[in-house]
mmCIF file of C-alpha atoms and ligand atoms in Angstrom:
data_model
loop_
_atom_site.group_PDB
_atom_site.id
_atom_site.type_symbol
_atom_site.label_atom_id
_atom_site.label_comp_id
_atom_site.label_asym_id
_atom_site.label_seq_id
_atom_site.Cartn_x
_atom_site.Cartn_y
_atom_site.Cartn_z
ATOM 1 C CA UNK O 1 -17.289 -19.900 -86.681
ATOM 2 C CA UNK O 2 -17.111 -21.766 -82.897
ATOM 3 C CA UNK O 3 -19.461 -20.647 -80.815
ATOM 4 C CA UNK O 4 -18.794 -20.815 -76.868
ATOM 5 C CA UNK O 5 -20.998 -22.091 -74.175
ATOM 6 C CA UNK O 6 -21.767 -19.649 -71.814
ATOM 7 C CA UNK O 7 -20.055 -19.430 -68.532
ATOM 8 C CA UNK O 8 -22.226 -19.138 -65.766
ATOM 9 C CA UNK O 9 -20.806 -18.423 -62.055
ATOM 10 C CA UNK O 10 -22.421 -20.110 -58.854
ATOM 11 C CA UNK O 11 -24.263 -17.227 -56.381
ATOM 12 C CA UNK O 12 -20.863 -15.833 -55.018
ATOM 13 C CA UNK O 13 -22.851 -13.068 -54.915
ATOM 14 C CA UNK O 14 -26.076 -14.193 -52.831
ATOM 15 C CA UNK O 15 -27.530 -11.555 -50.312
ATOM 16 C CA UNK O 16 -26.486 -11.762 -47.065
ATOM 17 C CA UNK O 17 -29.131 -14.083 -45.097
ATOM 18 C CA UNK O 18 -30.169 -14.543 -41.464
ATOM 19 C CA UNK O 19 -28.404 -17.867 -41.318
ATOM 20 C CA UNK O 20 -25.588 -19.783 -42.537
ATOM 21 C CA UNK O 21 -23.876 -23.193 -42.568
ATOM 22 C CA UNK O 22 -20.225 -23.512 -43.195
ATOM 23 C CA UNK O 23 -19.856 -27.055 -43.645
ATOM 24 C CA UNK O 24 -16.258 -28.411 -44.460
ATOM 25 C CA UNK O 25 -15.245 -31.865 -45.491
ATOM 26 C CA UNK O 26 -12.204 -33.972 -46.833
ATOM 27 C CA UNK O 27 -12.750 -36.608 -49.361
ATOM 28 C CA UNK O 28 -12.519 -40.023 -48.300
ATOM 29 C CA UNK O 29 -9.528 -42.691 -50.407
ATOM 30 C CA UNK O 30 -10.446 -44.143 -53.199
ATOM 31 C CA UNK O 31 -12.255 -43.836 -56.709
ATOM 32 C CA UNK O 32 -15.605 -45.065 -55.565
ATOM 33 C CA UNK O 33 -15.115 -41.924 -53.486
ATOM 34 C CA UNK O 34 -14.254 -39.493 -55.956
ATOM 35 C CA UNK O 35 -17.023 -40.793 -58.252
ATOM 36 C CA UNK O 36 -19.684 -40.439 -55.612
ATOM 37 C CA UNK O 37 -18.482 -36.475 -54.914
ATOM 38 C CA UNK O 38 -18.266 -35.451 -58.222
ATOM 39 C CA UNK O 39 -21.973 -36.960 -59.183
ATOM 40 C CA UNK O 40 -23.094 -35.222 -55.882
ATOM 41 C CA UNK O 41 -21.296 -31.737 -56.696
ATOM 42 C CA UNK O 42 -23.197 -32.408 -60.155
ATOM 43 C CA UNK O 43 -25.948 -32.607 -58.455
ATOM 44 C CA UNK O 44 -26.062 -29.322 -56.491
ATOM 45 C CA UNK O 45 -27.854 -27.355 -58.932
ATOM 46 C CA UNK O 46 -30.630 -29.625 -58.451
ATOM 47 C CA UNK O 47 -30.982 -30.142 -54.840
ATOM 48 C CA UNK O 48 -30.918 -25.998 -54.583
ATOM 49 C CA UNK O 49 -33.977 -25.996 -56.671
ATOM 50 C CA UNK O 50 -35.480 -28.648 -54.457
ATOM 51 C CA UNK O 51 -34.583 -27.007 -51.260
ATOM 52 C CA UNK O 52 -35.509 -23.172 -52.517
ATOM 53 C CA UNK O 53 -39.049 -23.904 -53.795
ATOM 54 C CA UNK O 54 -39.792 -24.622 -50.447
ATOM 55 C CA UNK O 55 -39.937 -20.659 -49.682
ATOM 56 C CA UNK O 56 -38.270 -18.522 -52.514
ATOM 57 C CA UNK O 57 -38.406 -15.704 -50.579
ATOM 58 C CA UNK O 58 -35.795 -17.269 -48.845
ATOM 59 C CA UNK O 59 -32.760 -16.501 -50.886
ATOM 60 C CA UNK O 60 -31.240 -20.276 -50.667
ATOM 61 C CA UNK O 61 -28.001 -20.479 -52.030
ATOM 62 C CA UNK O 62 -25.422 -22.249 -51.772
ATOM 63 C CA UNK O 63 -22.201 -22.150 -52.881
ATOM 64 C CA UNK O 64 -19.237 -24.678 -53.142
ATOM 65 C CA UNK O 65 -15.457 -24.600 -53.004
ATOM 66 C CA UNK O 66 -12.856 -26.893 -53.836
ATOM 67 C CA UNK O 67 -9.694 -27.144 -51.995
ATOM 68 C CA UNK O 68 -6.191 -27.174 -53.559
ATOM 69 C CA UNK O 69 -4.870 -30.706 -52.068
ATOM 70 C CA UNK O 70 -7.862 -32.790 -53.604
ATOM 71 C CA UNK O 71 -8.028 -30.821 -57.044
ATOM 72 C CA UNK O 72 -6.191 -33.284 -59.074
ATOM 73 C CA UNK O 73 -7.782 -36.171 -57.290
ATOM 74 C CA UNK O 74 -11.393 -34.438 -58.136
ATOM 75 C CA UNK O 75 -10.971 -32.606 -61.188
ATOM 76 C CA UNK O 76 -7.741 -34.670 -63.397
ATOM 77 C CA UNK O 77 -9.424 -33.324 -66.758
ATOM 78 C CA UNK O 78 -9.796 -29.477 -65.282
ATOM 79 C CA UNK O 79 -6.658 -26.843 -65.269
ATOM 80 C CA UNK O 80 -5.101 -25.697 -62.054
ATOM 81 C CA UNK O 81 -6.667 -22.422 -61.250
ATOM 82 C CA UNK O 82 -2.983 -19.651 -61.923
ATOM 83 C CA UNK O 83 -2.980 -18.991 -57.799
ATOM 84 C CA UNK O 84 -4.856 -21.644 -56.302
ATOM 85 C CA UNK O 85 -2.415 -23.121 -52.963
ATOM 86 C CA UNK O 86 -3.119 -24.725 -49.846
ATOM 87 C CA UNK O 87 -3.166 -22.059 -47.312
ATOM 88 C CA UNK O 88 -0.182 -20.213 -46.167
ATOM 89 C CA UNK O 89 0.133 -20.530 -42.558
ATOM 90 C CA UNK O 90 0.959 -16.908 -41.544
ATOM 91 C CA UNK O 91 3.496 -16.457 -38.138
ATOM 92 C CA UNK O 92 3.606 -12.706 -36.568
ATOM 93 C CA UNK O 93 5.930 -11.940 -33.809
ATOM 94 C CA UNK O 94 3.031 -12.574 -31.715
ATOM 95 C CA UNK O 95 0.005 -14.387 -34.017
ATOM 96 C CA UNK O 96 -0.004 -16.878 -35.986
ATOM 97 C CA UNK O 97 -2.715 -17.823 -38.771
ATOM 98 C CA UNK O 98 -3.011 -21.272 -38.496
ATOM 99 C CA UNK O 99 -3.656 -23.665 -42.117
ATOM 100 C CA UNK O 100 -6.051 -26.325 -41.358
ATOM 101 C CA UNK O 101 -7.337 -28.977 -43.878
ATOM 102 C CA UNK O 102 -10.211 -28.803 -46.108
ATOM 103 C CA UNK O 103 -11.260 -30.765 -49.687
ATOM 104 C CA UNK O 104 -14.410 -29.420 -50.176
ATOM 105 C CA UNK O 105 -16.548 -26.356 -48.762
ATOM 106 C CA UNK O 106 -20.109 -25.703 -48.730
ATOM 107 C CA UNK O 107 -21.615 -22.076 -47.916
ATOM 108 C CA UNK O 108 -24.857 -22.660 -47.279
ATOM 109 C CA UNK O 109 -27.123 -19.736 -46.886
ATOM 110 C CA UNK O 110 -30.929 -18.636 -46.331
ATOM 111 C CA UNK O 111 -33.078 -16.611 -44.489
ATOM 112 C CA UNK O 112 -34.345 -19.860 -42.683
ATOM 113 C CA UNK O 113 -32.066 -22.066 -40.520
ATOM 114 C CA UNK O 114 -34.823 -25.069 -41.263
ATOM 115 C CA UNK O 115 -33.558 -24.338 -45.361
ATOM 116 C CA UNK O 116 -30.098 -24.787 -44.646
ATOM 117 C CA UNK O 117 -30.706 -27.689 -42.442
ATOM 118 C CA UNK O 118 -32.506 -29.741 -45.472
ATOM 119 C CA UNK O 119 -29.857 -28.909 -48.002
ATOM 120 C CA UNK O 120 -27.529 -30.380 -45.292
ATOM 121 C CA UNK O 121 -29.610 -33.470 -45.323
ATOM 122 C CA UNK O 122 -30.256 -34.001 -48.835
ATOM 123 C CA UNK O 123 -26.591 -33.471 -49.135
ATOM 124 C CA UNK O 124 -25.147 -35.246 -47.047
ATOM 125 C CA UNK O 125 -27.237 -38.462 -47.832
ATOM 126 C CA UNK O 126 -25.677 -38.592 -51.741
ATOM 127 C CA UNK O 127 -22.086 -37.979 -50.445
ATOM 128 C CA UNK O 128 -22.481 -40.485 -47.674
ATOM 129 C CA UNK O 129 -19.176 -41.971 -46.178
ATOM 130 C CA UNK O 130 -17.134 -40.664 -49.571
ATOM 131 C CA UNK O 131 -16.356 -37.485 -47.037
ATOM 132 C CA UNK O 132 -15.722 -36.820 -43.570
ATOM 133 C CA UNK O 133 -17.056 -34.105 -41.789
ATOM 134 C CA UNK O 134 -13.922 -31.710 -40.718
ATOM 135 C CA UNK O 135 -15.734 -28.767 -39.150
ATOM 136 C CA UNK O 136 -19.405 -27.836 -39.989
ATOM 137 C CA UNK O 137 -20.736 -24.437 -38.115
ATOM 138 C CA UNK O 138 -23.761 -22.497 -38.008
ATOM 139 C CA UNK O 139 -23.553 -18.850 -37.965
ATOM 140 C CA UNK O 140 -26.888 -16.064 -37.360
ATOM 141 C CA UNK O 141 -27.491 -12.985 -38.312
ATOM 142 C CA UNK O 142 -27.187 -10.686 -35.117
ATOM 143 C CA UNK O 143 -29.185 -7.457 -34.640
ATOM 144 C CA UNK O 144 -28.141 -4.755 -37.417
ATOM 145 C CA UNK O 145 -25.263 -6.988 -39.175
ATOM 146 C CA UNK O 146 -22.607 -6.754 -36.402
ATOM 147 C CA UNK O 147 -20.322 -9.014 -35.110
ATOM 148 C CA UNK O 148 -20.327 -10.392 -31.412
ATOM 149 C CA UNK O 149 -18.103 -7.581 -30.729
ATOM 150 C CA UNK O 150 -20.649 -5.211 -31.182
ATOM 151 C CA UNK O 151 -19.462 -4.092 -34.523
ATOM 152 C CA UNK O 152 -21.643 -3.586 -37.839
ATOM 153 C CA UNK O 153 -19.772 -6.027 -40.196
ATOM 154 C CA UNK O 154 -19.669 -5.691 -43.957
ATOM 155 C CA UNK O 155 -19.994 -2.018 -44.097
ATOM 156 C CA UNK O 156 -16.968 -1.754 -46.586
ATOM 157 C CA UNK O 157 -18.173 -4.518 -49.231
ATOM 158 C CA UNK O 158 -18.452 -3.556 -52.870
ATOM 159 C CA UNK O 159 -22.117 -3.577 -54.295
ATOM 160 C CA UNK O 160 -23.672 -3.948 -57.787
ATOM 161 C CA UNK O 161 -21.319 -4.424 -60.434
ATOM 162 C CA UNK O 162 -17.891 -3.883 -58.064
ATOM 163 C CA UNK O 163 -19.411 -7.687 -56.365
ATOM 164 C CA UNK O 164 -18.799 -8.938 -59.903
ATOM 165 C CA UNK O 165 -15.515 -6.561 -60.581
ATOM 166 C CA UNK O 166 -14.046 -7.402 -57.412
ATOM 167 C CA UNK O 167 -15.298 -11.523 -57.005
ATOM 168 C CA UNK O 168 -15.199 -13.060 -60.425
ATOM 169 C CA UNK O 169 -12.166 -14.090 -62.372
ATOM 170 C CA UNK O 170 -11.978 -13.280 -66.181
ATOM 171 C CA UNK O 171 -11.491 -14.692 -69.470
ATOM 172 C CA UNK O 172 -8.387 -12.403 -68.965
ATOM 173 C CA UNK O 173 -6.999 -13.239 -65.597
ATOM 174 C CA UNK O 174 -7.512 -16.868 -66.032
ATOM 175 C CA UNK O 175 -9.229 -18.362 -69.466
ATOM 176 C CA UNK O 176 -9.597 -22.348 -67.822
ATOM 177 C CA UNK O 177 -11.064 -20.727 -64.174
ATOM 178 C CA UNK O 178 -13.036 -17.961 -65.825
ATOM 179 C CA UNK O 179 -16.622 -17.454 -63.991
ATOM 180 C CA UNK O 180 -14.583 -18.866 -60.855
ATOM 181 C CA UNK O 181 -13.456 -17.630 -57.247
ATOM 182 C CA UNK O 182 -10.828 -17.813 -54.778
ATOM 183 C CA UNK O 183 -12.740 -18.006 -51.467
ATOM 184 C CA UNK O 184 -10.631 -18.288 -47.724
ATOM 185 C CA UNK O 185 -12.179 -19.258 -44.503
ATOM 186 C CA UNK O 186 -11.440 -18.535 -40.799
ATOM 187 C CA UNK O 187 -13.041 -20.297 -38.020
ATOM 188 C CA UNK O 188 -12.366 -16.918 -34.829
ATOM 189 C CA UNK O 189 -13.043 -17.638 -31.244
ATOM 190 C CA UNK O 190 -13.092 -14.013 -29.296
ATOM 191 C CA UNK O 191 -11.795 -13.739 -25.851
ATOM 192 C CA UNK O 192 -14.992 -11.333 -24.958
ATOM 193 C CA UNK O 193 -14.765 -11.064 -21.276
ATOM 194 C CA UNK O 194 -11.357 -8.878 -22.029
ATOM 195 C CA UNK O 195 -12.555 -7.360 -24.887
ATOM 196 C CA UNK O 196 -15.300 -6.271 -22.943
ATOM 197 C CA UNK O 197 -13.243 -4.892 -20.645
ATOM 198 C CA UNK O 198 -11.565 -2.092 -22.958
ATOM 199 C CA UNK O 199 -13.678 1.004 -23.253
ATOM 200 C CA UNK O 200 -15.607 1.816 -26.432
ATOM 201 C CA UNK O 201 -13.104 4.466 -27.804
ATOM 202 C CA UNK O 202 -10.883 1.696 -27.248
ATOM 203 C CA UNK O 203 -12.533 -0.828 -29.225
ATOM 204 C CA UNK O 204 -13.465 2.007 -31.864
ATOM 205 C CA UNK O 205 -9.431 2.966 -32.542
ATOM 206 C CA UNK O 206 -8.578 -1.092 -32.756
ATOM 207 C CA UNK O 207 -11.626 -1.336 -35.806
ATOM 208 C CA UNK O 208 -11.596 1.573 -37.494
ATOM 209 C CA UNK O 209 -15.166 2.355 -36.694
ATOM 210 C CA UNK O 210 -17.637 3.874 -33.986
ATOM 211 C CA UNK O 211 -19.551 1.172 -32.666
ATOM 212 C CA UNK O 212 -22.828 3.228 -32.069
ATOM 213 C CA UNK O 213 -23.398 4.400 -35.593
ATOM 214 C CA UNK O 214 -20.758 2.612 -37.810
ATOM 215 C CA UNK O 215 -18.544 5.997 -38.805
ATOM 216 C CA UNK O 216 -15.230 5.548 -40.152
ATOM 217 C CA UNK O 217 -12.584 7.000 -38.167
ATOM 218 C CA UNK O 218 -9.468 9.018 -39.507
ATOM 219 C CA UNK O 219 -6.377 6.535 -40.954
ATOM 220 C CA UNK O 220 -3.391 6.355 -38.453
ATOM 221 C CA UNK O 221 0.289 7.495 -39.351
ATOM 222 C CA UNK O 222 2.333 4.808 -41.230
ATOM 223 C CA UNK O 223 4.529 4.384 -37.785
ATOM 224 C CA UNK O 224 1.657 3.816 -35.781
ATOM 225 C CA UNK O 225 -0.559 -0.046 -34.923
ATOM 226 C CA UNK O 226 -3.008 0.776 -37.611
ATOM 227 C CA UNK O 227 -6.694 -0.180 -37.111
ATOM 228 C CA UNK O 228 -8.542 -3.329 -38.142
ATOM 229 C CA UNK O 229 -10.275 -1.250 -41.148
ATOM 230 C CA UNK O 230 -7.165 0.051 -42.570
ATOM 231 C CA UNK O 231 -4.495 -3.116 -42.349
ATOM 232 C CA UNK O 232 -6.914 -4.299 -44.627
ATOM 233 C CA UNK O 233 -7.425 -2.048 -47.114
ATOM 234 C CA UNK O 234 -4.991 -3.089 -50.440
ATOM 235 C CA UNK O 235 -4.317 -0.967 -53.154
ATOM 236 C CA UNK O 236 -3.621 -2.049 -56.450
ATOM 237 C CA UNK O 237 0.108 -1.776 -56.805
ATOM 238 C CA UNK O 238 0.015 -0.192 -60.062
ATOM 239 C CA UNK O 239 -2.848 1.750 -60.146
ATOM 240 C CA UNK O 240 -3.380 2.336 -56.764
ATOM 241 C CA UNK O 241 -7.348 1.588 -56.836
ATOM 242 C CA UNK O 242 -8.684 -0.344 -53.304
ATOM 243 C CA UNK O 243 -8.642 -3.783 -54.256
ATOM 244 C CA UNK O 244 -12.100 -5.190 -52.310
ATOM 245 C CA UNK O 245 -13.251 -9.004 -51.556
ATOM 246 C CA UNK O 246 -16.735 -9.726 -50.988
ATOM 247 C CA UNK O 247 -16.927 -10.683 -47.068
ATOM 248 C CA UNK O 248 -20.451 -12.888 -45.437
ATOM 249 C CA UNK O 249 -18.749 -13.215 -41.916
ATOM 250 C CA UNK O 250 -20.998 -14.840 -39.616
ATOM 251 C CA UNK O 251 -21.728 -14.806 -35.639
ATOM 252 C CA UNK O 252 -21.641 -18.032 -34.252
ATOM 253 C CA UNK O 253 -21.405 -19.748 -30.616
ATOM 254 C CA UNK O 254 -22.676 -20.635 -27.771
ATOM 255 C CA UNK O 255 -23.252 -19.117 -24.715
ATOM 256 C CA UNK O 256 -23.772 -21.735 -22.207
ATOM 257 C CA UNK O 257 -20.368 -23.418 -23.359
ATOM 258 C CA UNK O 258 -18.590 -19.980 -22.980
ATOM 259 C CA UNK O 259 -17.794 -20.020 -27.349
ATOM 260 C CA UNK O 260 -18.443 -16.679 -28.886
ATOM 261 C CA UNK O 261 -17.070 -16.788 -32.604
ATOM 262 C CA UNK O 262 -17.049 -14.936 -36.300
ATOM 263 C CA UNK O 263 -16.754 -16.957 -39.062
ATOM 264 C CA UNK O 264 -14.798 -15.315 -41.404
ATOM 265 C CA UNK O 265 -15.207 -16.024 -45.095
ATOM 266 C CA UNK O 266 -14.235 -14.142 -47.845
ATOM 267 C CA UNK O 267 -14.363 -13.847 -51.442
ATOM 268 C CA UNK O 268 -11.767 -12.952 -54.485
ATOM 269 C CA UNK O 269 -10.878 -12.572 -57.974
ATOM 270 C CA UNK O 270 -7.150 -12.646 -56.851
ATOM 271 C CA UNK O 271 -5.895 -15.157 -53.810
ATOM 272 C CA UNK O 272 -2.906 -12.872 -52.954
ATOM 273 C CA UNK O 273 -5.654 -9.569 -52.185
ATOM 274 C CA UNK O 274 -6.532 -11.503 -49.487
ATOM 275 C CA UNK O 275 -3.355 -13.331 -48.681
ATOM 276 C CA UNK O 276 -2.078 -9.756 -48.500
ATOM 277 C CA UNK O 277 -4.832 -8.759 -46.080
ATOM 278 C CA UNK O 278 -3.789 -11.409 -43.778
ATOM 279 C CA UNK O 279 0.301 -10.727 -43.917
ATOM 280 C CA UNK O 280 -0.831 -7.227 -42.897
ATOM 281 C CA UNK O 281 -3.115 -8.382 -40.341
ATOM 282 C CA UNK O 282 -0.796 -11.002 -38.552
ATOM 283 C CA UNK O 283 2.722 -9.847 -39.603
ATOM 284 C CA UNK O 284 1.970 -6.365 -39.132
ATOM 285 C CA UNK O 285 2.254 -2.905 -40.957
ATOM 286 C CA UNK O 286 4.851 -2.330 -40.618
ATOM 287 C CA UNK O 287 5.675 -6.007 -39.599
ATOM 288 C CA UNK O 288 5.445 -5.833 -35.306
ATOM 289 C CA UNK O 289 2.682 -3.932 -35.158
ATOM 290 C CA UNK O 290 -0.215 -6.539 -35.724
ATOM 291 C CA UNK O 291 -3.744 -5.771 -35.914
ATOM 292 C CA UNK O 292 -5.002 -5.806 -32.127
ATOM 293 C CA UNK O 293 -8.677 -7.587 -33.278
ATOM 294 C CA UNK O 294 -6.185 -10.488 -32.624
ATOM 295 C CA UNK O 295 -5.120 -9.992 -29.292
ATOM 296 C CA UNK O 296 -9.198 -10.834 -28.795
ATOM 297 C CA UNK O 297 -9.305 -13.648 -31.565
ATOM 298 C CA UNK O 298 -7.976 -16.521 -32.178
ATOM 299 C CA UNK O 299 -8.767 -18.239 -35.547
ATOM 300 C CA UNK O 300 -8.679 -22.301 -34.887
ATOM 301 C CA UNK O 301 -9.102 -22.906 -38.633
ATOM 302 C CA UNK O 302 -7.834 -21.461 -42.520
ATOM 303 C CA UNK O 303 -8.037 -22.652 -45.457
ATOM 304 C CA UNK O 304 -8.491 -21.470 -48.930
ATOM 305 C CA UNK O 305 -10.608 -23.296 -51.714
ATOM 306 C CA UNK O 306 -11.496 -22.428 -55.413
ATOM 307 C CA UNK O 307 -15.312 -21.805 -56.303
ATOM 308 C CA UNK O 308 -15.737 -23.182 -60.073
ATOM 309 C CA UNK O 309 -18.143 -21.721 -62.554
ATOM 310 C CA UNK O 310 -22.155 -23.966 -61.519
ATOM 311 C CA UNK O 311 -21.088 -24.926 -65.263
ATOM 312 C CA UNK O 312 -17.256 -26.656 -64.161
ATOM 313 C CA UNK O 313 -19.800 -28.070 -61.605
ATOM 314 C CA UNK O 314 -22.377 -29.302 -63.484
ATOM 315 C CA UNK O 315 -20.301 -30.999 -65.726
ATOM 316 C CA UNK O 316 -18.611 -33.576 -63.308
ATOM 317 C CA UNK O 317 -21.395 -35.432 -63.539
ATOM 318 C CA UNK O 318 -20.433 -36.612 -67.017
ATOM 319 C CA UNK O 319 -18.556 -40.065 -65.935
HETATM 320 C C1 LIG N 401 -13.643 -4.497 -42.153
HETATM 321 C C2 LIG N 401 -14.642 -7.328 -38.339
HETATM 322 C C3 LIG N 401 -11.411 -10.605 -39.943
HETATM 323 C C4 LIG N 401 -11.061 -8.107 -44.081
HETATM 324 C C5 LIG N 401 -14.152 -4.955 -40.960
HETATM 325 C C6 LIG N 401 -15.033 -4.213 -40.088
HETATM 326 C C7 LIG N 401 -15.322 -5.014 -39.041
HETATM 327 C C8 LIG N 401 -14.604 -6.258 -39.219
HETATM 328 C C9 LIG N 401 -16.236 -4.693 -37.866
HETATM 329 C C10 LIG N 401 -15.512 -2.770 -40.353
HETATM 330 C C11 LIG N 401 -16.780 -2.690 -41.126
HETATM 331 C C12 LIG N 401 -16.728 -3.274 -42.504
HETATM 332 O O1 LIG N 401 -16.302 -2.621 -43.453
HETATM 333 O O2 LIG N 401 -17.072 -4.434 -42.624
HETATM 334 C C13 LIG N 401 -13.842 -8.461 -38.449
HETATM 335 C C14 LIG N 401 -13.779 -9.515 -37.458
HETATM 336 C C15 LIG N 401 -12.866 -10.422 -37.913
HETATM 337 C C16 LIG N 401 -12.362 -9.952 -39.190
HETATM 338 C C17 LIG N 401 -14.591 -9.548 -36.175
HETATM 339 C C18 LIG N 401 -12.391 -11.706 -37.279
HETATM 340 C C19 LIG N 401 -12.231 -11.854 -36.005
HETATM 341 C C20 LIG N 401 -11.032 -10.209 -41.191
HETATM 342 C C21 LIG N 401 -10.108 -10.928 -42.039
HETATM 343 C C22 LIG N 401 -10.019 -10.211 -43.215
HETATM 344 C C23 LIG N 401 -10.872 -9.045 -43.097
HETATM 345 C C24 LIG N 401 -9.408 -12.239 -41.667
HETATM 346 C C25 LIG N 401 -9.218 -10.492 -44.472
HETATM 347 C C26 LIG N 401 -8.368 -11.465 -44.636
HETATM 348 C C27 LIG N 401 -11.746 -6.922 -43.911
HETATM 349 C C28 LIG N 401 -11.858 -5.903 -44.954
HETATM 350 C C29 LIG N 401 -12.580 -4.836 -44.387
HETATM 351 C C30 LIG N 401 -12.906 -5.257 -43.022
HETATM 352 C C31 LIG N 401 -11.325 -5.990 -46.373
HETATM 353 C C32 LIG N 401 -12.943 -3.518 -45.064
HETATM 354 C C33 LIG N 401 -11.789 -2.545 -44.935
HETATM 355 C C34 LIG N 401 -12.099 -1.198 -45.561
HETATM 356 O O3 LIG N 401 -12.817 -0.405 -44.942
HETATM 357 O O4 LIG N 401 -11.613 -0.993 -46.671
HETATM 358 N N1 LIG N 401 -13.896 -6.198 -40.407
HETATM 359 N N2 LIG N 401 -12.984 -8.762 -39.478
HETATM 360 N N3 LIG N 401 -11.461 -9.073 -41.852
HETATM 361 N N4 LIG N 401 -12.393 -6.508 -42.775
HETATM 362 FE FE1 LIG N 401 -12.639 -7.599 -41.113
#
């Protein structure tokens, strides 16, 4: 009788923490280069457990991604994940979703910047000049979970066992990624002085939302520019069931230097749920009328990575 190794998954599912570190890198030519990030991504099991002990009560986690364009490079003995792609870059009649580069993503997360900032470290020190940095940004927690523009943020994402239903991919989906996720990350910019110009009903109808207490508002008519919440709702075409991602968007910026920002990342069991989010939101529903969050954000950056099972990870230290 075989008997299967356990797949374990890494903490896709972490709580949502006061700070974050989305830290983005491309993998330098070379093999010395590919040897040095796989023994580090081996390693990141153990440098978590250094960095948590510190303060468990900090909910350290971090999770990692791996980008479509280095896969082969990184992982030659390890099947293609069915949908993973470099991402689409996505042109509306008046937005576009821009694809940036991207190898390798980190999601850093704790309760304490100073945790995040020693992971960093330790990190960075074992990958050395095998990577380049490509963007690396800190988000915060603000107030009651909202956004910088002043609305709660998360509201909508599936808890207990939907975080599994919704995040991790099955023996069924996918046998060679099982344990794994697709995971797609936006770098926004907000234009607040003129969003802070429209009045709060205003803001309200373009979310979906009341800003004061977080109540959904009623769906618009299918000929109508649809709100935020509902361009990115997606229904299961056969069954019709919402179709969720797990989303741990995070403020960022900096006030002096005028740069207010969400970092948008979000998790799937299926790419094209979120793919499908973005179409709607950039494109339109029906395509022309776009989702107006955009006429007050900009995203600078996209790209979409695969998040392996810890035990994919664990085992690229193997050479
Ligand atoms: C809902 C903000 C970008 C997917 C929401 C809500 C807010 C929000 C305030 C309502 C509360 C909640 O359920 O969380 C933002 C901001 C963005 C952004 C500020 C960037 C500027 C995106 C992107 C996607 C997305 C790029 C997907 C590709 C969703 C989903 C919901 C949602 C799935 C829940 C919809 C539902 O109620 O079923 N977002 N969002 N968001 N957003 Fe975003």
């Amino acid at each position: 009788m075989s008997r299967r190794t356990p797949i374990e998954s890494q903490r896709v599912d972490a709580p949502l923490t006061q700070s974050a570190t989305f830290l983005v890198l491309s993998v330098a030519d070379g093999p010395d280069a590919v040897r040095t990030v796989r023994s580090a991504l081996s390693s990141v099991d153990d440098l978590s457990k250094n960095v948590s002990i510190r303060d468990l009560d900090a909910s350290f986690a971090c999770t990692v991604g791996i980008g479509s364009e280095v896969w082969d490079r990184l992982l030659p003995g390890i099947s293609r994940p069915a949908e993973l792609h470099p991402f689409p870059k996505i042109e509306g009649k008046v937005h576009t979703a821009v694809s940036t580069p991207g190898d390798l993503l980190f999601h850093v997360r704790a309760q304490r910047r100073d945790l995040c900032f020693e992971f960093e470290r330790q990190l960075t020190d074992l990958l050395g000049d095998s990577v380049k940095v490509v963007d690396s940004t800190v988000g915060f927690r603000y107030f009651d979970v909202r956004d910088l523009l002043g609305f709660v943020d998360g509201t909508a994402n599936p808890v207990g066992q939907a975080v599994n239903d919704s995040v991790l991919i099955t023996e069924a989906d996918d046998s060679n990624s099982a344990g794994g996720s697709y995971v797609v990350i936006q770098k926004y910019v907000h234009d607040l002085k003129r969003w802070k110009s429209l009045s709060t009903e205003k803001q309200e109808s373009i979310i979906g939302r009341t800003k004061f207490d977080n109540v959904e508002l009623d769906d618009q008519d299918d000929d109508k520019q649809k709100p935020h919440k509902q361009l990115a709702n997606i229904e299961d075409p056969h069954t019709g069931a919402e179709l969720s991602i797990l989303r741990d968007n995070m403020p960022f910026g900096n006030p002096g230097q005028g740069e207010f920002g969400t970092y948008f990342i979000g998790y799937s069991r299926k790419l094209w749920v979120i793919e499908q989010m973005l179409e709607r939101m950039f494109v339109g529903n029906p395509p022309g009328l776009h989702d107006r969050i955009l006429d007050y954000s900009t995203p600078l950056t996209g790209t979409t990575f695969f998040v392996p099972s810890a035990t994919v990870l664990a085992g690229l230290g193997d050479d």
